[in-house]
Coordinates of C-alpha atoms in Angstrom, one line a residue:
Chain A
X1 CA 139.6 81.6 101.8
X2 CA 135.9 79.1 100.3
X3 CA 134.9 79.2 103.7
X4 CA 134.8 82.6 103.9
X5 CA 133.2 83.1 101.6
X6 CA 130.4 80.9 102.6
X7 CA 129.8 82.2 105.8
X8 CA 129.3 85.9 104.6
X9 CA 126.2 84.4 101.9
X10 CA 124.9 82.0 105.0
X11 CA 124.9 85.5 107.2
X12 CA 123.9 85.5 110.8
X13 CA 121.1 83.3 112.0
X14 CA 117.8 85.5 113.0
X15 CA 118.8 84.7 116.9
X16 CA 121.9 86.2 116.5
X17 CA 120.9 89.2 114.8
X18 CA 118.4 89.5 117.3
X19 CA 120.3 89.9 120.0
X20 CA 122.8 92.0 118.4
X21 CA 120.3 94.3 117.4
X22 CA 118.7 94.5 121.3
X23 CA 122.6 95.5 122.4
X24 CA 123.0 98.2 119.6
X25 CA 119.2 99.6 120.9
X26 CA 119.7 99.9 124.1
X27 CA 123.7 101.2 124.5
X28 CA 122.1 103.7 121.6
X29 CA 119.3 104.1 124.6
X30 CA 121.9 105.1 127.1
X31 CA 123.3 106.7 125.1
X32 CA 120.6 109.6 123.9
X33 CA 119.4 109.4 127.7
X34 CA 122.7 110.0 129.2
X35 CA 124.5 112.8 126.9
X36 CA 122.2 115.1 127.1
X37 CA 121.3 115.2 130.9
X38 CA 124.9 116.9 131.2
X39 CA 125.0 119.3 129.3
X40 CA 121.4 121.0 129.6
X41 CA 121.7 120.2 133.0
X42 CA 124.5 123.2 133.3
X43 CA 122.3 125.7 131.2
X44 CA 119.5 125.4 134.0
X45 CA 121.6 126.0 136.5
X46 CA 122.7 129.4 134.2
X47 CA 119.1 130.6 134.5
X48 CA 118.5 129.7 138.0
X49 CA 116.1 130.9 141.0
X50 CA 114.7 133.8 138.6
X51 CA 113.4 131.8 136.2
X52 CA 112.2 128.4 138.6
X53 CA 108.6 127.2 138.6
X54 CA 106.9 125.4 140.6
X55 CA 103.9 124.6 140.9
X56 CA 100.8 122.6 142.9
X57 CA 99.3 119.2 141.0
X58 CA 95.7 119.8 140.2
X59 CA 93.6 116.4 139.8
X60 CA 90.3 117.1 138.3
X61 CA 90.1 121.1 139.0
X62 CA 91.3 120.4 142.9
X63 CA 94.8 121.7 143.9
X64 CA 96.6 119.0 146.0
X65 CA 96.9 120.3 149.1
X66 CA 94.9 120.0 152.6
X67 CA 96.1 119.1 155.8
X68 CA 95.2 116.6 159.0
X69 CA 95.2 116.5 162.8
X70 CA 99.3 114.8 162.1
X71 CA 100.1 115.7 158.6
X72 CA 100.2 118.1 156.0
X73 CA 100.0 116.4 152.8
X74 CA 100.4 118.2 149.1
X75 CA 101.4 117.1 145.7
X76 CA 103.5 119.7 143.4
X77 CA 105.2 119.6 140.7
X78 CA 108.5 121.3 138.8
X79 CA 107.3 123.0 135.5
X80 CA 111.0 123.9 134.2
X81 CA 113.8 122.9 136.2
X82 CA 115.0 120.7 138.0
X83 CA 114.6 121.0 142.1
X84 CA 117.3 120.3 143.8
X85 CA 115.1 119.8 147.2
X86 CA 112.6 122.2 149.1
X87 CA 112.1 124.2 152.3
X88 CA 108.2 124.3 153.7
X89 CA 107.4 127.2 156.1
X90 CA 104.0 126.9 157.5
X91 CA 101.9 129.7 158.6
X92 CA 99.4 128.7 161.3
X93 CA 97.3 130.5 163.8
X94 CA 99.1 129.8 167.0
X95 CA 102.5 129.3 165.8
X96 CA 105.1 129.3 162.6
X97 CA 106.9 126.3 161.6
X98 CA 109.7 125.9 159.5
X99 CA 110.7 122.0 157.2
X100 CA 114.0 122.0 155.7
X101 CA 114.5 119.7 152.7
X102 CA 111.5 117.8 152.8
X103 CA 112.4 116.3 149.4
X104 CA 113.8 112.7 149.6
X105 CA 115.2 113.0 146.0
X106 CA 115.6 116.0 143.1
X107 CA 112.5 117.0 141.3
X108 CA 113.1 116.9 138.3
X109 CA 111.7 118.8 135.5
X110 CA 108.1 117.4 134.9
X111 CA 107.9 114.8 138.1
X112 CA 105.0 114.9 140.2
X113 CA 105.8 114.2 144.2
X114 CA 102.9 113.6 147.0
X115 CA 104.9 115.1 149.8
X116 CA 103.4 115.0 153.7
X117 CA 104.7 116.7 156.0
X118 CA 104.0 115.6 160.4
X119 CA 102.4 118.5 162.0
X120 CA 100.5 119.0 165.0
X121 CA 97.2 120.5 165.1
X122 CA 97.6 121.4 168.4
X123 CA 100.5 123.4 168.2
X124 CA 100.2 125.4 165.1
X125 CA 96.1 125.1 165.1
X126 CA 94.5 125.7 162.2
X127 CA 96.8 126.5 158.7
X128 CA 96.5 129.9 157.2
X129 CA 98.9 129.3 154.6
X130 CA 102.1 127.1 153.2
X131 CA 104.8 128.2 151.3
X132 CA 107.1 125.7 149.6
X133 CA 110.5 127.7 148.7
X134 CA 112.8 125.7 145.9
X135 CA 116.4 124.9 146.2
X136 CA 118.4 124.7 143.2
X137 CA 122.3 123.4 142.6
X138 CA 124.0 126.4 141.3
X139 CA 127.6 125.9 140.6
X140 CA 128.0 123.0 142.7
X141 CA 126.9 124.8 146.1
X142 CA 122.5 124.2 147.6
X143 CA 121.3 127.6 146.8
X144 CA 117.5 128.5 148.8
X145 CA 115.5 131.0 146.2
X146 CA 114.4 133.6 147.4
X147 CA 110.9 134.1 148.9
X148 CA 109.1 135.4 145.0
X149 CA 109.9 132.6 143.8
X150 CA 107.7 130.4 146.3
X151 CA 105.0 129.0 145.8
X152 CA 102.0 129.7 148.2
X153 CA 98.6 127.9 149.3
X154 CA 96.7 130.4 151.3
X155 CA 93.8 128.5 153.5
X156 CA 94.4 125.4 152.3
X157 CA 92.0 122.9 153.2
X158 CA 91.5 119.4 156.1
X159 CA 92.3 116.3 154.3
Chain B
X1 CA 88.9 118.9 51.2
X2 CA 92.0 117.8 53.9
X3 CA 89.4 119.1 56.5
X4 CA 86.6 117.6 56.0
X5 CA 88.1 114.0 55.6
X6 CA 89.7 114.7 59.0
X7 CA 86.3 115.7 60.6
X8 CA 84.5 112.4 59.5
X9 CA 87.7 109.9 60.5
X10 CA 86.9 111.9 63.7
X11 CA 83.7 110.9 63.3
X12 CA 84.0 107.6 62.7
X13 CA 86.5 106.7 65.4
X14 CA 84.5 108.7 68.0
X15 CA 82.1 105.8 67.0
X16 CA 84.5 103.2 68.5
X17 CA 85.4 102.2 64.6
X18 CA 89.0 100.5 63.9
X19 CA 91.6 102.4 61.7
X20 CA 91.2 99.4 59.4
X21 CA 87.4 99.9 59.1
X22 CA 87.6 103.6 59.1
X23 CA 90.4 103.7 55.8
X24 CA 88.2 100.7 54.6
X25 CA 84.7 102.9 55.0
X26 CA 86.2 105.9 53.7
X27 CA 87.9 104.5 50.4
X28 CA 84.3 102.9 50.1
X29 CA 83.1 106.9 49.9
X30 CA 85.4 107.4 47.6
X31 CA 88.6 109.0 49.9
X32 CA 92.1 109.1 48.0
X33 CA 94.1 106.1 49.7
X34 CA 97.5 108.5 50.0
X35 CA 94.7 111.1 52.0
X36 CA 93.0 108.7 53.7
X37 CA 96.8 107.6 55.2
X38 CA 97.8 111.2 55.6
X39 CA 95.2 112.5 57.1
X40 CA 94.6 109.3 59.6
X41 CA 97.9 110.1 60.1
X42 CA 97.5 113.5 61.4
X43 CA 94.4 112.6 63.7
X44 CA 96.2 109.6 65.6
X45 CA 98.8 112.4 66.0
X46 CA 96.3 115.3 67.7
X47 CA 94.8 112.4 69.7
X48 CA 98.1 111.8 71.6
X49 CA 99.1 115.4 72.3
X50 CA 95.0 115.5 73.6
X51 CA 95.9 112.6 76.0
X52 CA 98.9 114.7 77.3
X53 CA 97.0 117.9 77.2
X54 CA 95.0 116.5 79.4
X55 CA 97.0 114.6 81.6
X56 CA 98.8 117.6 82.3
X57 CA 95.8 119.5 83.0
X58 CA 94.9 116.7 86.0
X59 CA 98.4 116.6 87.0
X60 CA 98.4 120.6 87.6
X61 CA 95.5 120.0 89.7
X62 CA 95.8 117.4 91.5
X63 CA 99.6 119.1 92.2
X64 CA 97.6 121.9 93.7
X65 CA 95.2 120.3 95.6
X66 CA 98.4 118.3 97.5
X67 CA 100.4 121.6 97.9
X68 CA 97.6 123.3 99.5
X69 CA 96.3 120.4 101.8
X70 CA 99.6 119.7 103.1
X71 CA 99.6 123.6 104.0
X72 CA 96.4 123.1 105.9
X73 CA 98.0 120.1 107.4
X74 CA 100.9 121.7 108.8
X75 CA 99.1 125.0 109.9
X76 CA 96.2 122.9 111.3
X77 CA 99.0 119.9 112.9
X78 CA 97.3 117.6 115.8
X79 CA 99.6 118.7 117.7
X80 CA 99.4 122.2 117.6
X81 CA 95.1 121.6 118.4
X82 CA 96.5 119.7 121.4
X83 CA 98.1 121.9 122.9
X84 CA 95.6 124.8 122.2
X85 CA 92.7 122.5 123.3
X86 CA 95.4 123.0 126.2
X87 CA 95.5 125.6 127.1
X88 CA 91.5 126.6 126.6
X89 CA 91.2 123.9 129.6
X90 CA 90.6 121.8 128.6
X91 CA 91.8 118.9 131.3
X92 CA 94.4 116.7 130.4
X93 CA 91.7 113.7 131.0
X94 CA 89.0 115.3 128.4
X95 CA 92.1 115.5 126.2
X96 CA 93.4 111.8 126.7
X97 CA 89.7 110.4 125.7
X98 CA 88.8 113.3 122.8
X99 CA 92.2 112.1 121.0
X100 CA 90.9 108.0 122.3
X101 CA 87.3 108.6 120.5
X102 CA 89.8 110.4 117.2
X103 CA 92.0 107.5 117.0
X104 CA 89.3 104.8 117.2
X105 CA 87.1 106.7 114.2
X106 CA 89.8 107.0 112.3
X107 CA 91.2 103.1 112.4
X108 CA 86.9 101.8 112.2
X109 CA 86.9 104.2 109.3
X110 CA 89.8 103.8 107.5
X111 CA 89.4 99.9 107.5
X112 CA 85.8 100.4 106.2
X113 CA 86.8 102.3 103.6
X114 CA 88.8 99.4 102.1
X115 CA 85.4 98.0 101.3
X116 CA 83.4 101.3 100.7
X117 CA 86.0 103.1 98.2
X118 CA 85.7 100.9 95.6
X119 CA 82.5 102.0 94.9
X120 CA 83.0 105.9 96.3
X121 CA 85.7 105.8 94.2
X122 CA 84.0 107.4 91.5
X123 CA 82.1 109.9 93.4
X124 CA 83.7 112.9 93.7
X125 CA 80.5 114.9 95.3
X126 CA 81.6 112.5 98.6
X127 CA 85.3 113.7 98.5
X128 CA 84.4 117.5 97.5
X129 CA 81.7 117.4 101.1
X130 CA 84.4 115.2 103.2
X131 CA 86.8 118.0 102.2
X132 CA 84.7 121.1 103.0
X133 CA 83.7 119.5 106.2
X134 CA 87.5 119.2 107.4
X135 CA 87.7 123.3 106.5
X136 CA 84.5 123.4 108.6
X137 CA 85.6 121.5 111.9
X138 CA 89.2 122.8 111.5
X139 CA 87.0 126.7 111.6
X140 CA 85.4 125.2 114.1
X141 CA 88.2 125.3 116.3
X142 CA 89.1 128.7 116.1
X143 CA 85.2 129.4 116.8
X144 CA 85.1 127.1 120.0
X145 CA 89.2 129.6 121.6
X146 CA 87.5 132.4 120.5
X147 CA 83.4 131.3 122.7
X148 CA 86.2 129.6 125.2
X149 CA 83.5 126.6 124.3
X150 CA 84.9 123.1 124.9
X151 CA 82.1 121.4 123.8
X152 CA 82.6 122.7 120.1
X153 CA 86.1 121.7 120.6
X154 CA 86.6 118.9 121.2
X155 CA 83.3 118.0 118.2
X156 CA 85.7 120.2 115.9
X157 CA 88.2 117.0 116.5
X158 CA 86.6 114.7 116.4
X159 CA 84.8 115.4 113.3
X160 CA 87.8 116.5 111.7
X161 CA 89.3 113.4 112.6
X162 CA 86.5 111.5 110.2
X163 CA 86.7 114.0 107.4
X164 CA 90.6 113.5 107.2
X165 CA 89.9 109.5 106.5
X166 CA 87.5 109.9 104.0
X167 CA 89.2 113.0 102.6
X168 CA 92.3 111.2 102.6
X169 CA 91.5 107.6 101.6
X170 CA 88.9 108.3 98.9
X171 CA 91.0 111.0 97.4
X172 CA 93.6 108.5 97.0
X173 CA 91.1 105.9 95.5
X174 CA 89.9 108.6 93.5
X175 CA 93.0 109.7 91.5
X176 CA 94.1 106.2 90.7
X177 CA 91.3 106.1 88.6
X178 CA 91.8 109.6 87.0
X179 CA 95.4 109.4 86.7
X180 CA 96.9 106.1 86.0
X181 CA 100.7 105.7 87.5
X182 CA 102.5 105.0 84.2
X183 CA 100.7 108.8 83.3
X184 CA 102.2 110.6 86.1
X185 CA 105.1 112.6 86.1
X186 CA 108.0 113.3 87.9
X187 CA 106.7 116.1 90.0
X188 CA 103.9 114.4 90.9
X189 CA 105.5 111.1 91.6
X190 CA 107.8 113.6 93.8
X191 CA 104.7 114.9 95.4
X192 CA 104.6 112.8 98.7
X193 CA 107.9 114.0 99.8
X194 CA 107.9 117.6 99.2
X195 CA 104.1 117.5 101.0
X196 CA 106.2 116.3 103.4
X197 CA 108.6 119.1 103.3
X198 CA 105.5 121.5 102.7
X199 CA 103.9 120.4 106.2
X200 CA 107.4 120.9 108.0
X201 CA 107.5 124.7 106.6
X202 CA 104.0 125.1 107.7
X203 CA 104.3 123.9 111.1
X204 CA 107.4 126.3 111.5
X205 CA 105.0 129.2 110.0
X206 CA 102.3 128.6 112.5
X207 CA 104.5 128.2 115.7
X208 CA 105.5 131.6 114.5
X209 CA 102.1 132.9 114.6
X210 CA 101.1 131.2 117.8
X211 CA 103.7 132.7 119.5
X212 CA 103.3 136.3 118.5
X213 CA 100.6 136.6 119.0
X214 CA 97.8 136.4 121.2
X215 CA 95.4 135.6 118.1
X216 CA 97.5 133.5 116.5
X217 CA 95.7 130.6 116.3
X218 CA 92.6 132.4 114.2
X219 CA 95.9 133.4 111.4
X220 CA 96.9 129.3 112.2
X221 CA 93.7 127.7 112.0
X222 CA 92.5 130.0 109.5
X223 CA 95.4 129.7 107.2
X224 CA 94.5 126.2 107.6
X225 CA 90.8 125.7 106.5
X226 CA 91.6 128.6 103.9
X227 CA 94.1 126.3 102.3
X228 CA 92.1 123.2 102.9
X229 CA 89.3 124.3 100.9
X230 CA 91.6 125.3 98.0
X231 CA 92.3 121.8 98.0
X232 CA 88.5 121.0 97.8
X233 CA 88.3 123.6 94.6
X234 CA 91.5 122.1 92.8
X235 CA 89.5 118.1 93.5
X236 CA 85.7 120.0 91.7
X237 CA 87.4 120.4 88.6
X238 CA 89.0 116.7 88.3
X239 CA 87.5 115.5 85.5
X240 CA 85.5 112.6 86.9
X241 CA 86.5 108.5 85.5
X242 CA 83.4 107.9 83.2
X243 CA 83.9 103.9 84.4
X244 CA 80.2 102.1 84.8
X245 CA 79.4 102.4 88.4
X246 CA 78.3 98.9 89.6
X247 CA 75.1 98.5 91.4
X248 CA 75.1 100.4 94.4
X249 CA 75.3 98.2 98.4
X250 CA 73.6 100.7 101.0
X251 CA 75.9 101.1 104.0
X252 CA 74.4 98.0 106.3
X253 CA 75.2 96.2 103.9
X254 CA 78.1 97.0 103.4
X255 CA 79.1 96.8 107.0
X256 CA 77.6 93.3 107.1
X257 CA 80.1 92.5 104.7
X258 CA 82.8 94.2 106.1
X259 CA 82.3 92.0 109.4
X260 CA 82.2 88.9 107.3
X261 CA 84.6 89.4 105.5
X262 CA 87.0 90.7 109.0
X263 CA 86.1 87.4 111.1
X264 CA 85.7 84.9 107.7
X265 CA 89.3 83.7 108.3
X266 CA 89.7 84.3 111.5
X267 CA 90.3 80.7 111.9
X268 CA 93.4 80.8 109.6
X269 CA 95.1 84.1 111.0
X270 CA 94.5 82.4 114.2
X271 CA 95.7 79.3 114.5
X272 CA 99.0 80.8 112.9
X273 CA 100.9 82.0 116.1
X274 CA 103.2 83.9 114.2
X275 CA 99.9 86.0 113.3
X276 CA 98.0 85.9 116.0
X277 CA 101.3 87.5 117.8
X278 CA 101.9 90.2 114.7
X279 CA 97.8 91.6 115.6
X280 CA 98.3 91.5 118.9
X281 CA 101.6 93.7 118.9
X282 CA 100.5 96.1 116.6
X283 CA 97.6 96.8 118.7
X284 CA 99.7 97.5 121.5
X285 CA 102.7 99.3 119.6
X286 CA 99.1 101.1 117.7
X287 CA 97.9 102.1 121.4
X288 CA 101.3 103.1 122.6
X289 CA 101.9 105.5 119.7
X290 CA 98.7 106.8 120.2
X291 CA 98.4 107.7 123.1
X292 CA 102.4 109.1 123.7
X293 CA 101.5 111.3 120.5
X294 CA 98.2 112.7 122.4
X295 CA 100.8 113.9 124.8
X296 CA 104.1 114.6 123.6
X297 CA 103.7 118.1 122.5
X298 CA 101.8 119.0 125.4
X299 CA 104.4 118.1 127.0
X300 CA 107.1 119.5 125.4
X301 CA 104.6 122.7 125.1
X302 CA 104.7 122.9 128.7
X303 CA 108.2 121.7 130.2
X304 CA 110.3 122.3 127.7
X305 CA 109.1 126.3 127.2
X306 CA 111.7 127.5 128.9
X307 CA 114.1 126.2 126.7
X308 CA 115.3 126.4 122.7
X309 CA 113.3 128.9 120.8
X310 CA 110.0 129.2 122.4
X311 CA 107.2 127.1 123.8
X312 CA 105.3 126.5 120.1
X313 CA 108.9 126.9 118.0
X314 CA 110.3 123.8 120.4
X315 CA 107.0 122.1 119.7
X316 CA 107.3 122.4 115.3
X317 CA 111.2 122.0 116.0
X318 CA 110.9 118.1 117.0
X319 CA 107.7 117.1 115.3
X320 CA 109.5 118.9 112.1
X321 CA 112.0 116.6 112.7
X322 CA 109.9 113.8 113.0
X323 CA 108.2 114.8 109.5
X324 CA 111.7 115.2 107.2
X325 CA 112.7 111.8 109.5
X326 CA 109.9 110.0 108.1
X327 CA 111.4 110.8 104.6
X328 CA 114.5 109.0 104.9
X329 CA 112.6 105.9 107.9
X330 CA 111.7 103.9 105.0
X331 CA 114.6 104.1 103.1
X332 CA 116.9 102.8 106.6
X333 CA 114.2 100.5 107.1
X334 CA 114.3 98.5 104.1
X335 CA 118.0 98.5 103.7
X336 CA 118.3 97.1 107.2
X337 CA 114.9 95.0 106.2
X338 CA 117.8 93.1 103.5
X339 CA 120.9 93.2 106.0
X340 CA 119.5 91.5 108.8
X341 CA 116.1 89.9 107.7
X342 CA 112.8 90.6 108.7
X343 CA 112.7 89.1 112.2
X344 CA 115.2 91.0 113.8
X345 CA 114.2 94.4 112.3
X346 CA 110.6 93.9 115.0
X347 CA 111.9 93.3 117.4
X348 CA 115.2 96.4 116.8
X349 CA 112.3 98.4 115.8
X350 CA 110.2 98.6 118.9
X351 CA 112.8 99.1 121.0
X352 CA 114.4 102.0 119.1
X353 CA 110.3 103.1 119.4
X354 CA 110.7 103.1 123.3
X355 CA 113.6 105.4 123.2
X356 CA 111.0 108.3 123.1
X357 CA 109.0 107.2 125.9
X358 CA 111.5 107.2 127.8
X359 CA 113.1 110.4 127.6
X360 CA 110.7 112.1 128.5
X361 CA 110.9 110.3 131.9
X362 CA 114.4 110.3 132.2
X363 CA 115.7 112.6 130.6
X364 CA 113.1 115.6 129.6
X365 CA 115.2 117.9 127.5
X366 CA 114.7 120.0 123.8
X367 CA 117.9 118.0 122.3
X368 CA 117.1 114.9 123.9
X369 CA 113.5 114.7 122.9
X370 CA 114.3 115.6 119.4
X371 CA 117.2 113.1 119.2
X372 CA 114.3 110.7 120.7
X373 CA 111.5 111.8 118.3
X374 CA 113.8 110.9 114.9
X375 CA 114.9 107.7 116.5
X376 CA 111.7 106.7 117.3
X377 CA 110.4 107.2 113.5
X378 CA 112.9 105.1 112.5
X379 CA 111.8 102.5 114.8
X380 CA 108.2 102.5 113.9
X381 CA 109.0 102.8 110.5
X382 CA 111.4 99.8 110.5
X383 CA 108.9 97.7 113.2
X384 CA 106.0 98.7 110.4
X385 CA 108.1 97.6 107.7
X386 CA 108.6 94.2 108.8
X387 CA 105.2 93.3 109.8
X388 CA 104.0 94.4 106.2
X389 CA 106.8 92.5 104.7
X390 CA 106.2 89.2 107.2
X391 CA 102.2 89.5 106.5
X392 CA 103.5 89.3 102.8
X393 CA 105.3 86.1 104.0
X394 CA 102.8 84.5 105.8
X395 CA 99.5 84.8 104.3
X396 CA 98.2 84.1 101.0
X397 CA 97.5 87.1 99.1
X398 CA 93.2 86.2 98.6
X399 CA 93.8 86.5 102.2
X400 CA 95.7 89.5 103.1
X401 CA 93.4 92.6 102.8
X402 CA 90.8 90.4 105.0
X403 CA 94.3 90.4 107.7
X404 CA 94.6 93.8 107.7
X405 CA 90.7 94.3 108.2
X406 CA 90.5 92.0 111.0
X407 CA 92.9 94.0 112.4
X408 CA 91.5 97.3 112.4
X409 CA 89.0 95.4 113.8
X410 CA 90.5 93.7 117.0
X411 CA 92.1 96.5 117.6
X412 CA 89.3 99.0 118.4
X413 CA 88.8 97.0 121.8
X414 CA 92.2 98.2 123.3
X415 CA 91.8 101.6 122.4
X416 CA 88.7 101.4 123.9
X417 CA 89.9 100.4 127.4
X418 CA 93.8 101.8 127.0
X419 CA 92.7 105.2 126.3
X420 CA 90.4 105.5 128.8
X421 CA 93.3 104.3 131.1
X422 CA 95.9 106.3 129.9
X423 CA 94.2 109.8 130.1
X424 CA 92.7 108.4 134.0
X425 CA 97.1 107.7 134.5
X426 CA 97.4 111.5 133.1
X427 CA 95.3 112.8 135.2
X428 CA 96.2 111.2 138.1
X429 CA 100.1 110.9 137.9
X430 CA 101.3 112.6 135.2
X431 CA 102.4 112.6 131.7
X432 CA 105.5 111.1 133.1
X433 CA 103.8 108.2 134.8
X434 CA 102.3 107.3 131.6
X435 CA 105.3 107.4 129.2
X436 CA 107.0 105.4 131.6
X437 CA 103.8 102.7 131.3
X438 CA 104.1 102.7 127.7
X439 CA 108.1 102.6 127.2
X440 CA 107.4 99.5 129.4
X441 CA 104.6 98.3 127.2
X442 CA 106.8 98.0 124.6
X443 CA 109.7 96.5 126.1
X444 CA 108.1 94.0 128.5
X445 CA 105.3 93.4 126.5
X446 CA 105.5 93.9 122.9
X447 CA 109.5 93.1 122.5
X448 CA 109.2 89.3 124.6
X449 CA 106.5 88.7 122.0
X450 CA 108.3 89.5 119.0
X451 CA 111.7 87.7 120.2
X452 CA 108.9 84.7 120.3
X453 CA 108.3 85.1 117.1
X454 CA 111.6 84.7 116.2
X455 CA 112.0 81.5 118.1
X456 CA 109.0 80.5 116.8
X457 CA 110.0 81.2 113.2
X458 CA 113.1 79.6 113.8
X459 CA 111.5 76.1 115.2
X460 CA 109.7 76.3 112.0
X461 CA 113.0 76.4 109.3
X462 CA 114.3 73.5 111.2
X463 CA 111.1 71.4 110.9
X464 CA 110.8 72.2 107.3

């Protein structure tokens, strides 16, 4: 009993208290960061393709979309929800080409991703239009949104 | 007869005569002792009543000023102004740079004023002028939006930041001279708490205006500047304190004193590892907070607008929560500091602060961000209070002020480098990228340094 009371008076050393508090803060952080994700993710899906908003990322006022002889490069950001993938349609002078699932990982809300897709100038010709159509996971299924929610770049510049 | 006696007593008291000498004089003038005693009692009671009336009058003025000032700050909140700047077409880089200049000036002026206000505390006109300029700078922001002129907007933000520091710091000193702490009525003593609630309510109403009308900014910024002007009127009617003003120093002489004071004890502070680490970590934490606060509101507005109650309302919810938490945070901090000790609280507070930027990166949703903001405010308060307590423990009283002045001066250097860097990162890689770096700066740099402080403290204890 005496020993116990002496222990409680002395308390833990600053070093041990620090370690305990670090563990507590990390656990708290993990809970905060994971707790919201499933809860809000469901609501996101409920809004679906009608609400999805993706945009070309702008750097110093310039839209980051361009093409070279061998690839099309663009930087895209999601403005209001998690986008599972993208379907890109490139409309060129000679041909139209479709690229499905160009994202290696989902484009989450506020994410900015630089994407490059292979392209052949000799085959497709000058690029007239690039269309990026978001794909969302709705009710557990990957769904391509209708083309009115697509992001369009007309007559992009050469890189 | 008694009126004549009463007036004569007042006359003698005004000549700074003691009650005993007043009585002697009056006896010599032929008044009856009984009459003199009764009259002296009556006069001293009425003097006490006069004093009470005066204190009540000053308290009313100070309360009125505080209420309107809080309304002004709520409507013209930093978050709203940054969002309006963004909507007006300012790039994220420009917003970062302007906020960097603003933060830098605030830190510098605030530490300068620790010296200046010793003299200026009696200078009510400087206080009134800074209040008027503050109101005008907020109104100039409304004009800038109307004219779509980013230069006026940026100028308004910077001038406003300078005036806020002057108005706040000088007023604090000024009221100290006109209203002694022991006389402050309960309502006024609770004003810092009530003021926070007023600011939070104003923030909500402001968000409603901004959300409902495209001209909402005119109402919001208009109300803010008018409220600040009214608060200035209250200050104008405050009585000045009739203490003798010492010899006035020139501005450059003050600057010289300021720097010599800052660097005077540098050897002492730099020689002590714990103090040195406290300066470095304090600086980094300050920059992280200032950079984060620049973009948090814009992030919520831009990316979380489709959620909850609308773009501006979401911002108001999150930052009202932050304000209300700031009421409780110091109590929680003090309690924990007693329970766990100061050193562990430094690490814990910093980790709590890091949760906010990481939440924006990992799981940016209204609910999680709101919780993270609450934790961030508590964390900032915990580490702030722990730092203060450590400064008290490690620095002798005569050097304490110099420590804070030196911290202020040293802070300016990283501000000059890190703010443009942060603004560039946001403009080229997005806000999430910056938040990731801010979180890692706290976790990988500040926390290990605090851990080092714990080890050094342990080592010193063992030596003792």
